Coordinates of C-alpha atoms and ligand atoms in Angstrom, one line a residue:
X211 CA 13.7 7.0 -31.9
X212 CA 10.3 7.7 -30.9
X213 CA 9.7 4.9 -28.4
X214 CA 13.3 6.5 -27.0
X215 CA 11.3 9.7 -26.8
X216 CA 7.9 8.6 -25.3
X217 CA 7.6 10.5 -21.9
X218 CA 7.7 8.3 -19.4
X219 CA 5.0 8.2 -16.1
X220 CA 4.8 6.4 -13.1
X221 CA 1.0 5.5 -11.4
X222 CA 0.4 4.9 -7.8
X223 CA -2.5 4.1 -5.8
X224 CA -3.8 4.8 -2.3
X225 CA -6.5 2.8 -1.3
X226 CA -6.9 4.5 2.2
X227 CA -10.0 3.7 5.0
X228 CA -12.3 6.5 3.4
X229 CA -11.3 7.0 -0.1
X230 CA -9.1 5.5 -3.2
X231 CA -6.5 8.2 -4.4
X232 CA -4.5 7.8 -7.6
X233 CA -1.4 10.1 -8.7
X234 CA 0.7 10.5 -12.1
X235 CA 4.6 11.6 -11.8
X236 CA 6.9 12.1 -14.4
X237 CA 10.6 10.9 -14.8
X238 CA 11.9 14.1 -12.3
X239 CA 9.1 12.4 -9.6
X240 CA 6.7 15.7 -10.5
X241 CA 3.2 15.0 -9.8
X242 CA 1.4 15.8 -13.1
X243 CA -2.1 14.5 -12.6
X244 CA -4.2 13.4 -9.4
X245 CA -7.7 12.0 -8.9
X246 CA -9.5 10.5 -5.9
X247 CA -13.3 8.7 -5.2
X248 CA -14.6 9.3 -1.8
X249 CA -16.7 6.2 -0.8
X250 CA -18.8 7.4 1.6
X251 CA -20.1 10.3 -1.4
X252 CA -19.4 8.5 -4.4
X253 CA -20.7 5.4 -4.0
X254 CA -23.4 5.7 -1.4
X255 CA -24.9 2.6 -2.1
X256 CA -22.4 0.8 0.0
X257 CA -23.9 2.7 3.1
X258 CA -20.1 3.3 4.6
X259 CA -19.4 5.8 7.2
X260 CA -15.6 6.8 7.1
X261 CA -15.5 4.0 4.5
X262 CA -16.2 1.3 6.6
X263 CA -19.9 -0.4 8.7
X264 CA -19.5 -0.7 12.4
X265 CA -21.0 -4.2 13.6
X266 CA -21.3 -5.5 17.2
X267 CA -18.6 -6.0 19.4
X268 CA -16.1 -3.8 17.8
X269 CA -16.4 -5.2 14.5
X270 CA -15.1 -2.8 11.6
X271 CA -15.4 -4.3 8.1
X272 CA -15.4 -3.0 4.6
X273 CA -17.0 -4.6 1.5
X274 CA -14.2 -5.3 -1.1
X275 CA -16.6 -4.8 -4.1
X276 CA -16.5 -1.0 -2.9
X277 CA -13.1 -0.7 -3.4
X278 CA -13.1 -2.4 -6.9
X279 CA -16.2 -0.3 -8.2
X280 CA -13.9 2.7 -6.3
X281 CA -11.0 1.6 -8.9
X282 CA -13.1 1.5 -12.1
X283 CA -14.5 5.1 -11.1
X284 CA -10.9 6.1 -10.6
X285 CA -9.9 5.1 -13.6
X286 CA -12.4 7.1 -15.4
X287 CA -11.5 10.5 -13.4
X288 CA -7.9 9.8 -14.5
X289 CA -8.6 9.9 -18.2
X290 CA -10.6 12.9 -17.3
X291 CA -7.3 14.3 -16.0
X292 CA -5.8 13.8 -19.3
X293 CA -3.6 11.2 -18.6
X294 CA -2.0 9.0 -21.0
X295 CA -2.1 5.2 -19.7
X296 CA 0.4 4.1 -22.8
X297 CA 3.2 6.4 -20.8
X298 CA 2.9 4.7 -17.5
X299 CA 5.6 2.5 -17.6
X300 CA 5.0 0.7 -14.0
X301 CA 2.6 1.4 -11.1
X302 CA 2.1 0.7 -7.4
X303 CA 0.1 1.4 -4.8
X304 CA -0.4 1.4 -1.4
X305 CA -3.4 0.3 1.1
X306 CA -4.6 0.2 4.7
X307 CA -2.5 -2.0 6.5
X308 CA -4.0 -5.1 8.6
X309 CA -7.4 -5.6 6.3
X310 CA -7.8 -9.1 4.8
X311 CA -9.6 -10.0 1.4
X312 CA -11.3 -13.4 1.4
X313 CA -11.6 -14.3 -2.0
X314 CA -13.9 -16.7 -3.1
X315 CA -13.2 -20.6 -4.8
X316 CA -12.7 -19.5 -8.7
X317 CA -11.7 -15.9 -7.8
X318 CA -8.8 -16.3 -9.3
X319 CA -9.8 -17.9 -12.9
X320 CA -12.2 -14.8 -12.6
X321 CA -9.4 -12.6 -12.8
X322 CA -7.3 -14.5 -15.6
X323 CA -10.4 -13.8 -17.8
X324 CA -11.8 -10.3 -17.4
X325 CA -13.4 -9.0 -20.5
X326 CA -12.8 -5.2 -21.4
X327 CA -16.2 -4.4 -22.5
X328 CA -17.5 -5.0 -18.5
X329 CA -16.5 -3.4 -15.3
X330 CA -14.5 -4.4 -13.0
X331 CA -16.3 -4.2 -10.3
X332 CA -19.4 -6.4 -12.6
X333 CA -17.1 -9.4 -12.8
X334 CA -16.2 -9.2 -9.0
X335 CA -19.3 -9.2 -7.8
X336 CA -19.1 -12.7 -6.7
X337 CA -15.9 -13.2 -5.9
X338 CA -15.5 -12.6 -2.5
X339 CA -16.7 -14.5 0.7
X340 CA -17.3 -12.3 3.3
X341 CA -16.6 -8.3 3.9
X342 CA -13.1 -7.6 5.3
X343 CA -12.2 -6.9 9.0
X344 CA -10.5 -3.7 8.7
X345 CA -8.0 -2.3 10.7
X346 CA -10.0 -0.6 12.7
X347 CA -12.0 -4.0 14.3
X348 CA -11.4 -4.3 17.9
X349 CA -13.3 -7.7 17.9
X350 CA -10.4 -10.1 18.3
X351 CA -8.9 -9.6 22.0
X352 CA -9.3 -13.5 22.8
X353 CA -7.3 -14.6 19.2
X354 CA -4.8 -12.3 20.6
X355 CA -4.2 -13.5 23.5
X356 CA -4.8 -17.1 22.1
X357 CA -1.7 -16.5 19.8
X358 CA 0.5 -15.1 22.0
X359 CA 0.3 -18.0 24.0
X360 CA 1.0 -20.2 21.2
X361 CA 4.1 -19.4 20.3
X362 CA 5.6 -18.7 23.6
X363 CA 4.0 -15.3 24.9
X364 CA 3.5 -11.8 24.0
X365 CA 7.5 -10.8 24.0
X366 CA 8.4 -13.8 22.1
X367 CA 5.3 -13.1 19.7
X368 CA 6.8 -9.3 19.7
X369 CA 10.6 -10.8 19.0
X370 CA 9.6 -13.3 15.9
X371 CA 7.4 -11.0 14.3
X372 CA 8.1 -7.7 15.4
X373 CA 5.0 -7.0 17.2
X374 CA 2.9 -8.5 20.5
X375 CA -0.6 -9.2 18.9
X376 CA -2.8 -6.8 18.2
X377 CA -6.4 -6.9 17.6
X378 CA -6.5 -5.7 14.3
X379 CA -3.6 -7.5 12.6
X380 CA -4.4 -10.3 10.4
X381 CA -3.2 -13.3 11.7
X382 CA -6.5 -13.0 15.3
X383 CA -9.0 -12.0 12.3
X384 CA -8.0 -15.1 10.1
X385 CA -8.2 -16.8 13.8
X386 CA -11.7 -15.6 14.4
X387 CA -13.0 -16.3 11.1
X388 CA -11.7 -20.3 11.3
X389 CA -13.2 -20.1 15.2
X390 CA -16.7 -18.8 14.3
X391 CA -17.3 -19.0 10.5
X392 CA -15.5 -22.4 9.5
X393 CA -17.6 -22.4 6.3
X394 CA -16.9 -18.9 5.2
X395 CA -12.9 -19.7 6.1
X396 CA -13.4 -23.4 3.8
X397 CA -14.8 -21.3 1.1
X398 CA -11.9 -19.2 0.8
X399 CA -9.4 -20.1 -1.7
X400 CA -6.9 -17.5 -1.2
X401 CA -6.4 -14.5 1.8
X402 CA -5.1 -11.3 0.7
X403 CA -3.9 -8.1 2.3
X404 CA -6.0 -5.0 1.0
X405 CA -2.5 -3.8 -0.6
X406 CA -2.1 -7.5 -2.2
X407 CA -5.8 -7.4 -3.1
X408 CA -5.4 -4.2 -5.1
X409 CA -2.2 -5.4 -6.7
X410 CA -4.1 -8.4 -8.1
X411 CA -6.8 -6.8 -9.9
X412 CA -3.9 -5.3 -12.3
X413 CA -1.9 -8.4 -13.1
X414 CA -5.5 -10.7 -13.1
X415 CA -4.4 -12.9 -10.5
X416 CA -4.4 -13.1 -6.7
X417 CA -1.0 -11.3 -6.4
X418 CA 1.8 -12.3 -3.5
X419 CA 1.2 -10.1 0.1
X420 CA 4.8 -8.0 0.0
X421 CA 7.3 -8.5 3.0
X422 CA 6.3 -4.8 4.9
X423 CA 3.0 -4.9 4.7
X424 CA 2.8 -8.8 6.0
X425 CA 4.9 -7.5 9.1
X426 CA 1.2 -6.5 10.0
X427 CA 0.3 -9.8 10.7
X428 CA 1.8 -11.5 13.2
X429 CA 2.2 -14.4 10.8
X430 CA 5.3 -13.3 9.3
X431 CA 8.9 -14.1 11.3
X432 CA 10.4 -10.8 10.1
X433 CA 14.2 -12.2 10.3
X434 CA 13.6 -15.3 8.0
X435 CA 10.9 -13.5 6.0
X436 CA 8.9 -16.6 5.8
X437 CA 5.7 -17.5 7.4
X438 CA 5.7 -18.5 11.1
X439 CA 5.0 -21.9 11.2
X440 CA 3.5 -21.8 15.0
X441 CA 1.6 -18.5 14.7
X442 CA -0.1 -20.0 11.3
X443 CA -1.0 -23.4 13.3
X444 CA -2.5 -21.1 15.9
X445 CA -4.4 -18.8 13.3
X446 CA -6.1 -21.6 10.9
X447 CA -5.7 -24.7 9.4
X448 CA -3.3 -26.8 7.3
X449 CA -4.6 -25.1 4.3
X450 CA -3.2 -21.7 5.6
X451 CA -0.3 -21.7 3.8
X452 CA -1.4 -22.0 1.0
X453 CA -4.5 -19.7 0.9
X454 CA -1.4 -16.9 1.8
X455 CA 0.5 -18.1 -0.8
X456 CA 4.4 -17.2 -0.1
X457 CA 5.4 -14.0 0.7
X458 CA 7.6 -11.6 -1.6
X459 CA 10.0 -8.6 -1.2
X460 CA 8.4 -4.9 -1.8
X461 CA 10.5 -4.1 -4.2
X462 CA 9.3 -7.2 -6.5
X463 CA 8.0 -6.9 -9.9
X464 CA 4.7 -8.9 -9.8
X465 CA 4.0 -9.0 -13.7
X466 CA 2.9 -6.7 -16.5
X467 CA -0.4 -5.2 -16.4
X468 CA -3.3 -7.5 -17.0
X469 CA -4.8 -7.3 -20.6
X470 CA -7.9 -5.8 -19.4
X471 CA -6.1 -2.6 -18.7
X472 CA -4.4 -2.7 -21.8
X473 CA -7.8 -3.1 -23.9
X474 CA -9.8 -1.1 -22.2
X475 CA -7.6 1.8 -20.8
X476 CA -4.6 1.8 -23.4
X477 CA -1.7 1.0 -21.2
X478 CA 1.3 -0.9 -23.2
X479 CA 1.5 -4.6 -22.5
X480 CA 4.9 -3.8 -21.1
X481 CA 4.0 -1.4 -18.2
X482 CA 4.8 -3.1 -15.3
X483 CA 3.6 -3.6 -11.4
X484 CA 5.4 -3.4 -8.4
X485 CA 4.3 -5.0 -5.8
X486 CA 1.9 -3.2 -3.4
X487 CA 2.6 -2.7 0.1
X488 CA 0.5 -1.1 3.5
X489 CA 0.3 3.1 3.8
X490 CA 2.7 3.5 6.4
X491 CA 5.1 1.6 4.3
X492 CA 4.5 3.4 1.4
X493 CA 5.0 6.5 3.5
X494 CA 8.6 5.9 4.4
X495 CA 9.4 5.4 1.0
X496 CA 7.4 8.3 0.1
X497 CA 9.6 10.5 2.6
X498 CA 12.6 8.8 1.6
X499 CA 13.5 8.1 5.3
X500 CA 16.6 6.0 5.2
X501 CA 18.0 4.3 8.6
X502 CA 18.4 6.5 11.5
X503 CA 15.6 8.9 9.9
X504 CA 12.0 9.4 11.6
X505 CA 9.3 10.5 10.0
X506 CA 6.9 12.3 11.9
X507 CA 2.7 13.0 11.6
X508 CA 1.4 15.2 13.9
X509 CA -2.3 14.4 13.4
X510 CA -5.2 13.4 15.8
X511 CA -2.5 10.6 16.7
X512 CA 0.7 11.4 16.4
X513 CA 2.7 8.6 14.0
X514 CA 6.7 7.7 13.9
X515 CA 8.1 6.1 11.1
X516 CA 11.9 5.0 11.7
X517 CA 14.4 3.4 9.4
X518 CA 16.0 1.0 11.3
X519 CA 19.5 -0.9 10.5
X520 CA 18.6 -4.1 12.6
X521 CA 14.8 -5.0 14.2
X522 CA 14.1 -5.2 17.7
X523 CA 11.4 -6.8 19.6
X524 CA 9.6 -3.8 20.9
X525 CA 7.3 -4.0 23.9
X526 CA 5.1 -1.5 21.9
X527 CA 4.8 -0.4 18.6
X528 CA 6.1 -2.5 15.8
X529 CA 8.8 -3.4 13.7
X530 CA 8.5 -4.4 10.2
X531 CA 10.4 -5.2 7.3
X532 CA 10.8 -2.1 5.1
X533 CA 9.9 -1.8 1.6
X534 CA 12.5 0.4 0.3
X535 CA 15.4 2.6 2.0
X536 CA 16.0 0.1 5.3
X537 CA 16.4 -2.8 5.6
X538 CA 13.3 -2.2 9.0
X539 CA 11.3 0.4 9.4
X540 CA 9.4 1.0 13.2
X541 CA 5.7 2.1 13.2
X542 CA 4.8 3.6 16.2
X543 CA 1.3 5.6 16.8
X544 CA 0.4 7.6 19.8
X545 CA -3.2 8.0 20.2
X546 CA -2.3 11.1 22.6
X547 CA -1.7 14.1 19.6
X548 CA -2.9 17.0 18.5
X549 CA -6.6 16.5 20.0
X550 CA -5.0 16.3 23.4
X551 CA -2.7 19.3 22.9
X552 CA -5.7 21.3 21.9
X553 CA -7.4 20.4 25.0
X554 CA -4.8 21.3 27.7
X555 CA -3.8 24.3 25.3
X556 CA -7.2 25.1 26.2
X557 CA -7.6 24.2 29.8
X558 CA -4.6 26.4 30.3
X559 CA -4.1 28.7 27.9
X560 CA -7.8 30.1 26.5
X561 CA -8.6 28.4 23.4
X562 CA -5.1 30.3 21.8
X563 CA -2.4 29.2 19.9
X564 CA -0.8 32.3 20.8
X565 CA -1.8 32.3 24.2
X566 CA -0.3 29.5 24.7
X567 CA 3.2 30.5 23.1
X568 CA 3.8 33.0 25.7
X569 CA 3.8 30.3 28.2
X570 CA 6.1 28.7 26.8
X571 CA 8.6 31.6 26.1
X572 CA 8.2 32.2 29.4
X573 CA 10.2 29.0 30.7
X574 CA 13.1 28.2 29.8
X575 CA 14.4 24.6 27.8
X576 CA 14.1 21.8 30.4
X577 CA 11.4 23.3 32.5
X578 CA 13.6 23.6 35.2
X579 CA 13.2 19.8 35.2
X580 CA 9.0 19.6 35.3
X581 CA 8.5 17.0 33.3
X582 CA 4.1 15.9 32.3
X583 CA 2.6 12.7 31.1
X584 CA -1.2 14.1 29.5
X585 CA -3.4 10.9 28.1
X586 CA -6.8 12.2 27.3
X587 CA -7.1 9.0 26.0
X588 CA -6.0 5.9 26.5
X589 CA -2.7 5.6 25.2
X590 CA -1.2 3.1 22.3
X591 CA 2.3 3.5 23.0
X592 CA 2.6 2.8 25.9
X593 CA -0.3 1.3 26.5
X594 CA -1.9 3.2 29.2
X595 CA -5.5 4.6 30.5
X596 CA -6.2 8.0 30.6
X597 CA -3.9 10.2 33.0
X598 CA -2.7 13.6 34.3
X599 CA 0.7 13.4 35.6
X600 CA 2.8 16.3 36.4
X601 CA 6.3 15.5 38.4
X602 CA 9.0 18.2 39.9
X603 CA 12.9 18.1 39.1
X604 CA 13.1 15.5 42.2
X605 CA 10.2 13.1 40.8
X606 CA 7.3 14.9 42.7
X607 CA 3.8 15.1 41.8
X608 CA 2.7 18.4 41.6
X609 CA -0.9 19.6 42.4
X610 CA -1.3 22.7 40.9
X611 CA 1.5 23.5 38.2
X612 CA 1.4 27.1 37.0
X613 CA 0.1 27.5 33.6
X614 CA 3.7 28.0 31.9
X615 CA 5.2 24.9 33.4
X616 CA 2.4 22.9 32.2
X617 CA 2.2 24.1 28.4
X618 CA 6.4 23.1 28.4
X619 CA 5.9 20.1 30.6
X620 CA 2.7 18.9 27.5
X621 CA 5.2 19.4 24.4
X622 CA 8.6 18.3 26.0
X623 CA 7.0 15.0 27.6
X624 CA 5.3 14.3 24.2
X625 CA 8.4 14.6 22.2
X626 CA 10.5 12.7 25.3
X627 CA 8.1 9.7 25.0
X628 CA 8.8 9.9 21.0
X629 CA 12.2 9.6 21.3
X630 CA 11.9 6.8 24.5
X631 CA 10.0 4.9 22.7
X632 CA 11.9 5.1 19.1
X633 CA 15.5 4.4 20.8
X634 CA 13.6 0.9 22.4
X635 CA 12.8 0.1 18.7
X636 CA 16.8 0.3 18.2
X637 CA 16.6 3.7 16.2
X638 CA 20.5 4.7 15.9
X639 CA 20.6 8.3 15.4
X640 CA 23.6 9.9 14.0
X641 CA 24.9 12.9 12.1
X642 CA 23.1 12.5 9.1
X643 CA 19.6 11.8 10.5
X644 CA 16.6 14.1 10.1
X645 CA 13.2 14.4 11.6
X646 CA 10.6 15.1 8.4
X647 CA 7.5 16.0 10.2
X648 CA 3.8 16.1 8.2
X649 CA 0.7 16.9 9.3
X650 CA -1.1 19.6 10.7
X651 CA 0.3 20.7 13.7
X652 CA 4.0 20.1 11.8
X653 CA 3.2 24.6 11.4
X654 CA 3.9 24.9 14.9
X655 CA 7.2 26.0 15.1
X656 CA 7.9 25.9 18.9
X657 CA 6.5 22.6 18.9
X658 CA 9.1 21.4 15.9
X659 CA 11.9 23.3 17.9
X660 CA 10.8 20.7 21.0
X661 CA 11.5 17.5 18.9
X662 CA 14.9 18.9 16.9
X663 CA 16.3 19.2 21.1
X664 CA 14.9 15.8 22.3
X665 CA 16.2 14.2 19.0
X666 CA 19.5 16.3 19.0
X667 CA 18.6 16.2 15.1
X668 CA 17.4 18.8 12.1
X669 CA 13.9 19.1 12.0
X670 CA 12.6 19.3 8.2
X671 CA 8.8 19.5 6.8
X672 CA 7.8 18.9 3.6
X673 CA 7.1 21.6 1.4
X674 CA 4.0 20.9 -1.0
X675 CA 1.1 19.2 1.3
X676 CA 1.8 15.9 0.0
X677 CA 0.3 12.8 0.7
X678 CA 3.5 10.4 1.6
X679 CA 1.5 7.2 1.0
X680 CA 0.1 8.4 -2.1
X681 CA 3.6 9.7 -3.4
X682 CA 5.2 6.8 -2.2
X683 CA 3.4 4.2 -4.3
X684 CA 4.4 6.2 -7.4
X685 CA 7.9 6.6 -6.5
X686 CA 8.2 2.5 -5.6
X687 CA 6.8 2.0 -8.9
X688 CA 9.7 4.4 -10.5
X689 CA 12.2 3.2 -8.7
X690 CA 11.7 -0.7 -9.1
X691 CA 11.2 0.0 -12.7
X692 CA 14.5 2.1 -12.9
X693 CA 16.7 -0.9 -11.1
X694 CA 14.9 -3.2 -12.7
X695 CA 15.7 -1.6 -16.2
X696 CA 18.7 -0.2 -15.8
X697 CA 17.5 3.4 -17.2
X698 CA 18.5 6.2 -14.8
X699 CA 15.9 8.2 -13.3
X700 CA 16.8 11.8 -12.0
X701 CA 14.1 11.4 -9.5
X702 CA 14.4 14.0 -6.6
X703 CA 14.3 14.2 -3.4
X704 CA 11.2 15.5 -1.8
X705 CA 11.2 19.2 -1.4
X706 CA 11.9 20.2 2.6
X707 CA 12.8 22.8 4.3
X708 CA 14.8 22.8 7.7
X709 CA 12.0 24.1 10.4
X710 CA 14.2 23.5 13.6
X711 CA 18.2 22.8 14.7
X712 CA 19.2 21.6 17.7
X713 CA 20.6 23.8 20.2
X714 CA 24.0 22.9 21.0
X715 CA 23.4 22.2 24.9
X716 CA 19.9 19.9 23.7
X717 CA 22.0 16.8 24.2
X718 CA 23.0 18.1 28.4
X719 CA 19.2 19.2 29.0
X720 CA 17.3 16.1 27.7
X721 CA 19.6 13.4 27.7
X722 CA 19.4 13.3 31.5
X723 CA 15.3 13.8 31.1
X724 CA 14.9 11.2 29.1
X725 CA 16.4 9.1 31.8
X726 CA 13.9 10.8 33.9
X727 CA 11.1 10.5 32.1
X728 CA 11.5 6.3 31.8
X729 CA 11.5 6.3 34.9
X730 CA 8.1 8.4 35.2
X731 CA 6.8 6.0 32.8
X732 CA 8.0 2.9 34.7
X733 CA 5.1 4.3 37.5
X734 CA 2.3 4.2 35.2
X735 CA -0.8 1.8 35.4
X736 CA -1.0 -0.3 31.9
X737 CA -4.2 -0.2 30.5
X738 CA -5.6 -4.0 31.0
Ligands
LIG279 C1 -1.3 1.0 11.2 C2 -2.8 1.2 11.0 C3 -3.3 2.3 10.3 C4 -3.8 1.9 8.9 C5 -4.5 3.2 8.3 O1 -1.0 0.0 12.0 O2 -3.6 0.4 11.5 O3 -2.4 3.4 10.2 O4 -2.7 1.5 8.1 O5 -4.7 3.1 7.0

């Protein structure tokens, strides 16, 4: 009777480029306790900037020991919080997608054994190799190109494993380790994500890498959902297999807790953990996208996550196996966001928000066909250098724009190129998709009204400023737990409320546009 009684929580993990964050939720999904440990602050004696040491030639790594040390302080906050480890029934988490863990030979007997009286972080201290490449190393160009040739070129790279390669996907840094530090790759007796690396300090041992997150790869063939025999030949050795160990589904229970947690933080032996998967992952499940739903962060960059019925190979961006809601999701960043609508807002409209409004209630929808392309810098999707580009109805360049066609011709051509490059992904829109947009400029209510015409979709934000990674690694660990128990959850939606609704003539204005705009794109330089 009281076991039936027992409330019942759900734990989730974020362990993002500059800090680990941890969140409680209850049976209704209601966050009831949060704590987070900023690495740069907390733990100094790392020396990270943003949570991670630049090196030479675009080199980006982080030390693993910081993010284990991170997790015992974590730990410690949380009971501050109050909360009750012998309610969480499962937990999850989510990480930085691309970063690998190079665990050391007896790592993983190190990890089978933990003592409670000791840190974590003091019986780690030897267990890994080397300091991870992180997703933001740049260091890898020649592996890319190396693999891509491999198996056949970058579209045929793109088509097995839903991406072209990309510098800081795991499969060119496990290529450039074997190339130029054979004896660190040797010493390694098992590779693991930063999402599989934090899963395995809870179940004490090296935990599988889940299907989404190993779509960051370019190892994994994303239809089969095993490893790509070819691209691993190209990335390492015979042993590569094995130091991956095989792949599992995100939705996967990967064992109870380890009994270190149980002894030293009280959980029950029972609580269980789902596997852990990358951020972006985590935050489509978070936002409960399900196919034919974007979600949309309008940050620096500006990010699209789409749920997708059937994966393409797209010639940017990338498709990957999702963890929960579709069966793949599309991850598509934009390096072109809200910096470089600040900047023209500026150039043209005087540093204000406002300002800059008027000019765009003074056009009218479709700019009377002026259509802009506006890279401050170079551009991700497409990949592109920097560029000003400001074309008529009839495909002309125009000098001198006046200030209202401009601020119309910024926002429409960023949402067009959204939607262009979501549809080559295979996004099928229909009547029950919505566009959830998060992040700061998602308060800009002409700007939302932009993307609910170019999507001829509802345009929704989410109401509390949540963290959809963070949210989403507690919600996984619910909902696994629920299917895999067969106990109900009531589990609600996340709060939204509709921002914009498509005007009924959107579909007439920017369907032809679009066409347009591809077109316009088609006459861009690539970025070499
Ligand atoms: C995605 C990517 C980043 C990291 C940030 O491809 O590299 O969004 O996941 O944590």
């Amino acid at each position: 009777m009281l076991e039936e009684k027992r409330k019942k929580t759900f734990l989730g993990f974020d362990f993002s480029t500059q800090r680990l964050k941890a969140l409680v939720i209850d049976e209704d999904y209601v966050v009831q306790q949060e704590a987070d440990v900023e690495f740069d602050v907390d733990l100094p004696e790392f020396r990270t900037s943003g949570g991670v040491i630049r090196g030479e030639g675009g080199e980006v790594t982080a030390p693993p020991l910081l993010w284990v040390k991170a997790l015992d302080m974590v730990m410690d906050k949380l009971i501050v919080e109050g909360v009750d480890f012998a309610n969480v029934e499962a937990l999850s988490g989510a990480a930085q997608q691309h970063g690998s863990v190079w665990w050391s030979k007896g790592a993983e007997a190190r990890l089978a054994s933990l003592s409670p009286e000791e840190f974590l972080h003091t019986h780690m201290a030897t267990a890994f190799v080397v300091d991870s490449p992180v997703w933001m190393d740049s260091s890898t160009s020649a592996d890319c190109r190396a693999l891509e040739e491999a198996v056949g070129g970058a579209e045929e790279l793109a088509r097995i494993t839903g991406s072209r390669a990309y510098e800081r996907f795991t499969g060119a840094q496990i290529r450039k380790m074997y190339r130029t530090r054979r004896r660190a790759y040797d010493a390694t007796e098992r590779i693991s994500l930063v999402s599989s690396f934090a899963c395995s300090l809870f179940v004490g041992k090296v935990a599988p890498i889940d299907l989404a997150d190993g779509s960051g790869m370019n190892l994994l063939d994303i239809h089969t959902k095993q490893w790509c025999a070819k691209a691993l030949k190209a990335c390492g050795d015979d042993s590569l297999a094995d130091k991956l160990g095989a792949p599992v589904a995100s939705a996967s229970l990967v064992g109870p807790v380890a009994d270190y947690f149980v002894q030293r933080y009280g959980f029950r032996p029972a609580c269980k953990v789902v596997a852990f998967t990358g951020d972006n992952c985590s935050a489509l499940a978070g936002l409960r996208l399900r196919a034919g739903s974007v979600g949309l962060s309008l940050g620096t960059s500006d990010t699209l996550l789409l749920g997708l019925r059937a994966a393409r190979a797209p010639a940017a961006g990338h498709v990957l196996v999702a963890p929960a809601g579709a069966p793949y999701m599309a991850l598509l960043c934009f390096a072109n966001g809200s910096l470089t609508r600040q900047a023209q807002r500026d150039r043209v409209a005087g540093r204000s928000w406002r300002a800059f409004d008027d000019l765009l209630q003074a056009t009218v929808r479709g700019n009377m066909g002026i259509m802009g392309i506006y890279y401050d810098t170079p551009e991700i999707v497409p990949s592109a250098a920097p560029l000003r580009r400001v074309v008529d109805g009839a495909g002309r360049a125009l000098e001198r724009p006046a200030p209202q066609f401009e601020a119309r011709a910024l926002l429409e051509g960023q949402a067009l190129a959204r939607r262009a490059h979501a549809d080559d992904t295979g996004l099928a829109l229909d009547k029950s998709s919505r566009v959830v947009a998060t992040g700061g400029a998602s308060v800009n209510k002409a700007l939302l009204q932009i993307f609910a015409d170019v999507f001829n979709t509802p345009v929704y934000v989410l109401d509390s400023h949540a963290n959809a990674a963070l949210l989403g690694a507690a919600i996984r660990a619910a909902d696994v737990w629920s299917e895999h128990t067969g106990i109900p959850l009531a589990g609600s939606e996340p709060a939204l409320s509709p921002a914009a609704q498509p005007y009924p003539d959107a579909e007439r204005i920017y369907a032809p546009m679009l066409r347009r705009y591809r077109d316009m794109l088609r006459d861009i330089p690539a970025l070499q």
